[in-house]
Short mmCIF file of C-alpha atoms in Angstrom, two decimals:
data_model
loop_
_atom_site.label_atom_id
_atom_site.label_comp_id
_atom_site.label_asym_id
_atom_site.label_seq_id
_atom_site.Cartn_x
_atom_site.Cartn_y
_atom_site.Cartn_z
CA MET A 13 -99.30 -14.18 -59.81
CA THR A 14 -97.81 -10.88 -58.63
CA ALA A 15 -100.27 -7.97 -58.59
CA PRO A 16 -99.47 -5.16 -61.07
CA LEU A 17 -97.91 -1.95 -59.83
CA LEU A 18 -100.51 0.24 -61.60
CA GLU A 19 -104.09 -0.72 -62.46
CA VAL A 20 -106.34 1.59 -64.47
CA ALA A 21 -109.98 0.61 -65.01
CA GLY A 22 -112.62 2.55 -66.95
CA LEU A 23 -110.72 5.83 -66.59
CA LYS A 24 -112.51 8.88 -68.01
CA LYS A 25 -111.65 12.56 -68.25
CA HIS A 26 -114.29 14.86 -69.74
CA PHE A 27 -113.78 18.61 -70.04
CA PRO A 28 -116.92 20.80 -70.02
CA VAL A 29 -117.50 23.15 -72.97
CA ARG A 30 -118.99 26.41 -71.74
CA LYS A 31 -120.80 29.03 -73.83
CA GLY A 32 -122.70 32.26 -73.34
CA LEU A 33 -122.58 35.00 -70.74
CA MET A 34 -123.58 32.57 -68.01
CA SER A 35 -120.87 30.08 -69.04
CA ARG A 36 -123.39 27.27 -69.21
CA THR A 37 -122.12 23.81 -70.09
CA SER A 38 -123.16 23.03 -73.67
CA GLY A 39 -121.23 19.79 -74.05
CA TYR A 40 -118.10 17.90 -73.12
CA VAL A 41 -114.74 17.09 -74.66
CA TYR A 42 -114.40 13.33 -74.24
CA ALA A 43 -110.61 13.42 -74.00
CA VAL A 44 -110.28 10.08 -72.21
CA ASP A 45 -113.38 7.93 -72.35
CA GLY A 46 -113.04 4.64 -70.52
CA ILE A 47 -109.54 3.18 -70.81
CA SER A 48 -108.22 0.16 -68.89
CA PHE A 49 -104.74 -1.31 -68.59
CA SER A 50 -102.14 -2.38 -66.04
CA ILE A 51 -98.37 -2.01 -65.67
CA ALA A 52 -96.22 -4.58 -63.87
CA GLU A 53 -93.11 -3.93 -61.81
CA GLY A 54 -90.19 -3.18 -64.11
CA GLU A 55 -92.40 -3.01 -67.22
CA THR A 56 -92.76 -0.32 -69.88
CA LEU A 57 -96.17 0.19 -71.46
CA GLY A 58 -96.09 2.33 -74.59
CA LEU A 59 -99.19 4.48 -75.24
CA VAL A 60 -99.39 5.58 -78.87
CA GLY A 61 -101.81 7.38 -81.16
CA GLU A 62 -102.36 10.54 -83.18
CA SER A 63 -102.08 14.00 -81.65
CA GLY A 64 -105.25 14.82 -79.73
CA CYS A 65 -106.25 11.22 -79.01
CA GLY A 66 -105.95 11.72 -75.24
CA LYS A 67 -102.55 10.12 -74.49
CA SER A 68 -101.09 12.96 -72.44
CA THR A 69 -104.42 13.63 -70.72
CA ALA A 70 -104.51 9.99 -69.63
CA GLY A 71 -101.06 10.30 -68.07
CA LYS A 72 -101.92 13.50 -66.23
CA THR A 73 -105.19 12.03 -64.97
CA ILE A 74 -103.41 8.95 -63.60
CA LEU A 75 -101.05 11.30 -61.73
CA LYS A 76 -104.06 13.32 -60.54
CA LEU A 77 -102.65 16.46 -62.09
CA LEU A 78 -106.13 16.37 -63.61
CA GLU A 79 -109.07 15.05 -61.59
CA PRO A 80 -110.66 11.97 -63.21
CA THR A 81 -114.30 12.13 -64.24
CA ALA A 82 -114.86 8.43 -63.62
CA GLY A 83 -113.00 5.14 -63.30
CA THR A 84 -110.42 3.84 -60.86
CA VAL A 85 -106.64 4.09 -60.53
CA LYS A 86 -104.81 1.73 -58.19
CA LEU A 87 -101.18 1.88 -57.13
CA ARG A 88 -99.90 -1.28 -55.42
CA GLY A 89 -103.53 -2.37 -55.10
CA GLU A 90 -104.65 0.81 -53.31
CA ARG A 91 -107.10 3.23 -54.91
CA ILE A 92 -105.76 6.74 -55.37
CA ASP A 93 -108.23 8.31 -57.82
CA HIS A 94 -110.51 9.61 -55.04
CA LEU A 95 -107.80 10.94 -52.71
CA THR A 96 -107.35 14.60 -51.77
CA GLN A 97 -104.13 16.49 -52.47
CA GLN A 98 -102.94 15.95 -48.92
CA GLN A 99 -103.78 12.24 -49.03
CA MET A 100 -101.91 11.92 -52.34
CA ARG A 101 -98.66 13.26 -50.88
CA PRO A 102 -97.09 9.89 -49.91
CA TYR A 103 -98.00 8.47 -53.33
CA ARG A 104 -96.31 11.37 -55.16
CA ARG A 105 -92.95 9.91 -54.23
CA GLU A 106 -93.80 6.69 -56.05
CA MET A 107 -95.26 8.36 -59.17
CA GLN A 108 -93.13 10.87 -61.03
CA VAL A 109 -93.29 12.44 -64.49
CA VAL A 110 -90.95 13.51 -67.27
CA PHE A 111 -92.61 16.18 -69.42
CA GLN A 112 -92.38 16.70 -73.17
CA ASP A 113 -90.71 20.12 -73.21
CA PRO A 114 -87.58 20.02 -71.04
CA TYR A 115 -87.25 23.81 -71.07
CA SER A 116 -90.73 24.89 -69.94
CA SER A 117 -90.87 22.14 -67.29
CA LEU A 118 -87.74 23.44 -65.50
CA ASN A 119 -87.80 26.60 -63.36
CA PRO A 120 -85.45 29.05 -65.15
CA ARG A 121 -84.75 30.90 -61.89
CA LEU A 122 -83.38 27.85 -60.09
CA SER A 123 -79.97 26.30 -60.60
CA VAL A 124 -79.86 22.66 -61.67
CA GLY A 125 -78.71 21.69 -58.19
CA ASP A 126 -81.74 23.38 -56.64
CA ILE A 127 -84.11 21.83 -59.20
CA VAL A 128 -82.97 18.29 -58.39
CA ALA A 129 -82.71 19.03 -54.66
CA GLU A 130 -86.23 20.46 -54.38
CA PRO A 131 -88.13 17.12 -54.19
CA LEU A 132 -85.54 15.77 -51.75
CA THR A 133 -86.05 18.81 -49.52
CA ASN A 134 -89.85 18.64 -49.79
CA TYR A 135 -89.85 15.08 -48.47
CA GLY A 136 -87.08 15.63 -45.93
CA LEU A 137 -84.88 12.96 -47.50
CA ALA A 138 -81.57 14.84 -47.22
CA ARG A 139 -80.09 18.14 -46.10
CA GLY A 140 -76.78 19.99 -45.93
CA ALA A 141 -73.72 18.19 -47.28
CA ALA A 142 -75.66 14.94 -47.70
CA LEU A 143 -78.13 16.74 -49.95
CA LYS A 144 -75.37 18.05 -52.23
CA GLU A 145 -73.76 14.62 -52.40
CA ARG A 146 -77.05 12.98 -53.32
CA VAL A 147 -77.82 15.57 -56.03
CA ALA A 148 -74.34 15.09 -57.51
CA ALA A 149 -74.83 11.31 -57.51
CA ILE A 150 -78.22 11.60 -59.25
CA LEU A 151 -76.81 13.92 -61.92
CA ALA A 152 -73.98 11.44 -62.50
CA LYS A 153 -76.56 8.71 -63.06
CA VAL A 154 -78.05 10.70 -65.97
CA GLY A 155 -74.67 11.61 -67.46
CA LEU A 156 -74.12 15.14 -66.10
CA ARG A 157 -71.08 16.39 -64.22
CA THR A 158 -71.10 17.84 -60.71
CA GLU A 159 -70.35 21.32 -62.08
CA ALA A 160 -73.81 21.31 -63.68
CA MET A 161 -75.30 21.95 -60.23
CA ARG A 162 -74.22 25.61 -60.37
CA ARG A 163 -75.61 26.29 -63.83
CA TYR A 164 -79.12 27.19 -65.01
CA PRO A 165 -81.43 25.42 -67.49
CA HIS A 166 -80.85 27.92 -70.33
CA GLU A 167 -77.16 27.01 -70.33
CA PHE A 168 -77.85 23.45 -71.47
CA SER A 169 -78.88 21.82 -74.74
CA GLY A 170 -82.32 20.21 -75.17
CA GLY A 171 -80.98 16.72 -74.53
CA GLN A 172 -79.13 17.85 -71.40
CA ARG A 173 -82.24 19.63 -70.11
CA GLN A 174 -84.23 16.43 -70.54
CA ARG A 175 -81.57 14.59 -68.53
CA ILE A 176 -82.10 17.17 -65.78
CA GLY A 177 -85.85 16.46 -65.92
CA ILE A 178 -85.15 12.74 -65.60
CA ALA A 179 -82.80 13.41 -62.66
CA ARG A 180 -85.53 15.39 -60.90
CA ALA A 181 -88.01 12.53 -61.41
CA LEU A 182 -85.44 10.02 -60.17
CA ALA A 183 -84.52 11.98 -57.02
CA VAL A 184 -87.17 10.53 -54.69
CA ASN A 185 -86.70 6.90 -55.80
CA PRO A 186 -90.06 6.45 -57.56
CA ARG A 187 -91.49 3.13 -58.70
CA LEU A 188 -93.45 4.51 -61.69
CA ILE A 189 -92.44 7.28 -64.08
CA ILE A 190 -94.88 8.62 -66.65
CA CYS A 191 -92.90 9.80 -69.66
CA ASP A 192 -95.03 12.28 -71.61
CA GLU A 193 -93.42 12.28 -75.08
CA PRO A 194 -89.98 12.82 -73.50
CA VAL A 195 -88.00 12.67 -76.76
CA SER A 196 -90.35 14.23 -79.33
CA ALA A 197 -88.72 17.68 -78.98
CA LEU A 198 -85.17 16.32 -79.40
CA ASP A 199 -82.96 15.58 -82.40
CA VAL A 200 -83.01 11.97 -83.59
CA SER A 201 -79.46 11.24 -82.41
CA VAL A 202 -80.26 12.67 -78.98
CA GLN A 203 -83.53 10.73 -78.84
CA ALA A 204 -81.61 7.45 -78.96
CA GLN A 205 -79.32 8.57 -76.12
CA VAL A 206 -82.24 9.54 -73.87
CA VAL A 207 -84.19 6.36 -74.63
CA ASN A 208 -81.13 4.23 -73.88
CA LEU A 209 -80.63 6.17 -70.65
CA LEU A 210 -84.22 5.42 -69.61
CA LYS A 211 -83.69 1.73 -70.33
CA ASP A 212 -80.46 1.67 -68.30
CA LEU A 213 -82.15 3.39 -65.36
CA GLN A 214 -85.04 0.94 -65.56
CA ARG A 215 -82.69 -2.02 -65.27
CA GLU A 216 -80.73 -0.46 -62.40
CA PHE A 217 -83.66 0.77 -60.29
CA HIS A 218 -86.38 -1.67 -61.48
CA LEU A 219 -88.56 1.22 -62.66
CA SER A 220 -91.90 0.98 -64.42
CA TYR A 221 -92.75 3.38 -67.26
CA LEU A 222 -95.88 4.59 -68.99
CA PHE A 223 -94.23 5.86 -72.16
CA VAL A 224 -96.51 8.24 -74.08
CA ALA A 225 -95.36 8.88 -77.66
CA HIS A 226 -96.39 9.04 -81.30
CA ASP A 227 -93.10 7.75 -82.76
CA LEU A 228 -93.68 4.02 -83.17
CA ALA A 229 -90.00 3.22 -83.75
CA VAL A 230 -89.08 4.79 -80.40
CA VAL A 231 -91.97 3.03 -78.67
CA GLU A 232 -90.92 -0.34 -80.12
CA HIS A 233 -87.37 0.17 -78.87
CA ILE A 234 -88.31 0.85 -75.24
CA SER A 235 -91.67 -0.86 -74.62
CA HIS A 236 -92.60 -4.35 -73.47
CA ARG A 237 -96.28 -3.90 -74.33
CA ILE A 238 -98.07 -1.26 -76.42
CA ALA A 239 -101.55 0.24 -76.17
CA VAL A 240 -102.93 1.98 -79.27
CA MET A 241 -105.29 4.86 -78.53
CA TYR A 242 -107.83 6.51 -80.83
CA LEU A 243 -110.18 9.36 -79.91
CA GLY A 244 -110.12 8.74 -76.17
CA LYS A 245 -110.25 4.95 -76.25
CA ILE A 246 -107.71 2.13 -76.35
CA VAL A 247 -108.40 0.03 -79.46
CA GLU A 248 -105.57 -2.52 -79.20
CA LEU A 249 -103.29 -3.73 -76.40
CA THR A 250 -100.60 -6.38 -76.77
CA ASP A 251 -96.87 -7.03 -76.55
CA LYS A 252 -94.70 -5.13 -79.00
CA ASP A 253 -93.74 -8.14 -81.14
CA ALA A 254 -97.36 -9.10 -81.75
CA LEU A 255 -98.34 -5.53 -82.61
CA PHE A 256 -95.54 -4.93 -85.09
CA GLN A 257 -95.77 -8.36 -86.72
CA ALA A 258 -99.53 -8.87 -86.84
CA PRO A 259 -101.69 -5.88 -85.79
CA LEU A 260 -105.38 -6.70 -85.48
CA HIS A 261 -107.02 -3.27 -85.48
CA PRO A 262 -107.30 -1.36 -88.79
CA TYR A 263 -106.07 1.81 -87.08
CA SER A 264 -102.95 0.02 -85.84
CA GLU A 265 -102.35 -1.25 -89.38
CA ALA A 266 -102.54 2.30 -90.73
CA LEU A 267 -100.15 3.63 -88.07
CA LEU A 268 -97.59 0.89 -88.77
CA SER A 269 -97.80 1.41 -92.53
CA ALA A 270 -96.52 4.98 -92.01
CA VAL A 271 -93.37 3.91 -90.13
CA PRO A 272 -90.27 4.37 -92.36
CA LEU A 273 -88.27 1.19 -93.02
CA PRO A 274 -84.47 1.32 -92.61
CA ASP A 275 -84.01 -0.77 -95.78
CA PRO A 276 -84.34 1.50 -98.86
CA ASP A 277 -85.29 -1.50 -101.03
CA ALA A 278 -88.03 -2.73 -98.70
CA GLN A 279 -91.59 -2.36 -99.94
CA ARG A 280 -94.62 -1.60 -97.80
CA LYS A 281 -98.14 -0.77 -98.84
CA ARG A 282 -99.08 2.56 -97.29
CA ILE A 283 -102.60 2.72 -95.86
CA ILE A 284 -104.04 6.21 -96.32
CA LEU A 285 -107.00 6.88 -94.04
CA SER A 286 -109.80 8.97 -95.49
CA GLY A 287 -111.20 12.03 -93.76
CA ASP A 288 -110.07 13.75 -90.57
CA VAL A 289 -110.12 12.68 -86.95
CA PRO A 290 -113.65 13.34 -85.62
CA SER A 291 -114.21 15.92 -82.91
CA PRO A 292 -113.87 14.59 -79.35
CA ILE A 293 -116.82 16.85 -78.47
CA ASN A 294 -119.15 14.84 -80.73
CA PRO A 295 -117.55 11.44 -81.34
CA PRO A 296 -119.17 9.06 -83.84
CA SER A 297 -121.67 6.49 -82.66
CA GLY A 298 -120.69 2.84 -82.56
CA CYS A 299 -117.02 2.31 -83.29
CA ARG A 300 -115.28 5.68 -83.21
CA PHE A 301 -113.00 4.63 -86.05
CA HIS A 302 -115.79 3.66 -88.46
CA THR A 303 -115.77 7.03 -90.27
CA ARG A 304 -112.21 6.33 -91.52
CA CYS A 305 -112.02 2.53 -91.47
CA PRO A 306 -111.44 0.79 -94.84
CA TYR A 307 -113.24 -2.34 -93.55
CA VAL A 308 -116.33 -0.65 -92.08
CA MET A 309 -119.49 -2.78 -91.74
CA PRO A 310 -123.05 -1.62 -90.95
CA ARG A 311 -122.65 -3.02 -87.44
CA CYS A 312 -119.69 -0.72 -86.78
CA LYS A 313 -121.86 2.38 -87.14
CA VAL A 314 -124.28 1.49 -84.36
CA GLU A 315 -122.54 -0.92 -81.96
CA GLU A 316 -119.41 -0.04 -80.03
CA PRO A 317 -116.96 -2.96 -80.05
CA ALA A 318 -115.82 -4.29 -76.69
CA MET A 319 -112.19 -5.05 -75.87
CA ARG A 320 -111.71 -8.80 -76.29
CA GLU A 321 -108.73 -11.08 -75.94
CA VAL A 322 -108.63 -12.65 -79.40
CA ARG A 323 -105.18 -14.17 -78.92
CA PRO A 324 -103.24 -14.89 -75.73
CA GLY A 325 -102.28 -11.50 -74.29
CA HIS A 326 -103.61 -9.69 -77.38
CA ARG A 327 -106.74 -7.57 -76.84
CA VAL A 328 -108.53 -5.58 -79.53
CA ALA A 329 -111.79 -3.63 -79.89
CA CYS A 330 -112.94 -4.42 -83.43
CA HIS A 331 -116.00 -6.22 -84.84
CA LEU A 332 -113.94 -7.41 -87.80
CA ARG A 333 -111.80 -9.62 -85.57
CA GLU A 334 -114.83 -11.51 -84.30
CA VAL A 335 -115.33 -12.94 -87.81
CA ASP A 336 -113.31 -16.07 -88.58
CA MET A 337 -110.23 -15.32 -86.47
CA ALA A 338 -108.57 -18.53 -87.54
CA ALA A 339 -108.67 -17.56 -91.20
CA PHE A 340 -107.40 -14.09 -90.42
CA ALA A 341 -104.45 -15.45 -88.41
CA ALA A 342 -103.50 -17.76 -91.26
CA THR A 343 -103.40 -14.96 -93.84
CA THR A 344 -101.88 -12.13 -91.76
CA PRO A 345 -98.45 -11.18 -93.18
CA VAL A 346 -95.47 -10.80 -90.86
CA ARG A 347 -94.27 -7.21 -90.85
CA PRO A 348 -90.56 -6.37 -90.63
CA SER A 349 -89.32 -4.90 -87.35
CA THR A 350 -88.55 -1.17 -87.20
CA ALA A 351 -86.47 -1.24 -84.02
CA ARG A 352 -83.44 1.02 -84.08
#
């Protein structure tokens, strides 16, 4: 079996909370608190959850834009979580990022040509006429004309700016691109264009994606597998068909019940969760979802559920799924697909 491109094990990122004149640490924000997953060559893993659950922090920690508190990150089987900035330099070429806001992530003082050329220059991959030719070829790959090289980010629409961000990430021929909600700031029609572009580039260059998003319909369209995250932890991980047809975690069920159906006559029972998301500074004991779970048991309040493979390739962290799995599988309804 081929080793995965990216392996994440027990990854944590805790931010200290400081108070008082002496700025003493009074607690921690448990933004990412022990997540594990892998991504194969040419695969897209969707990472979904509510705002504030730690999705974007996980992506930045994997890239070492934020230093991990604990856990390991391996790229091509080699650990990178403990490396210095200088030691990380050769790995930066293989791991790129597309940020959520295409305007703030682009330097407004640089022309598009200079923005895309900058990583090529930094790594000494091209210069002079060859550099200009390569930048023009990359822009063509993302659907922009050569004349765009002379223009500046403010002269483009949001969708075009995101294409520039994708071109910059693509410039150094990476193997993994972390997409941090790359379409959430775009119009729906433009979202589809950018998602389809990412899929086309994946097929052409055999790219792997960690696709961070909260729009489940977009995630279903682009992902091979999906990880559902809640309050710093992954609660369910499986392929997209299994998740959308038969989710096993109550939180996943609630998320899917909120996805609009394209058929106006279709009926779906909406699951309304009670209460608010707990504070990541003081997360609940036991299962972190027990304060909002409609199926909560006494055990959930004191014992944290472990991630278990309850079906082939389908892992979930829920005490409920340890009870009579066969009966649950027989009575689970098949949910209609929401793919666009």
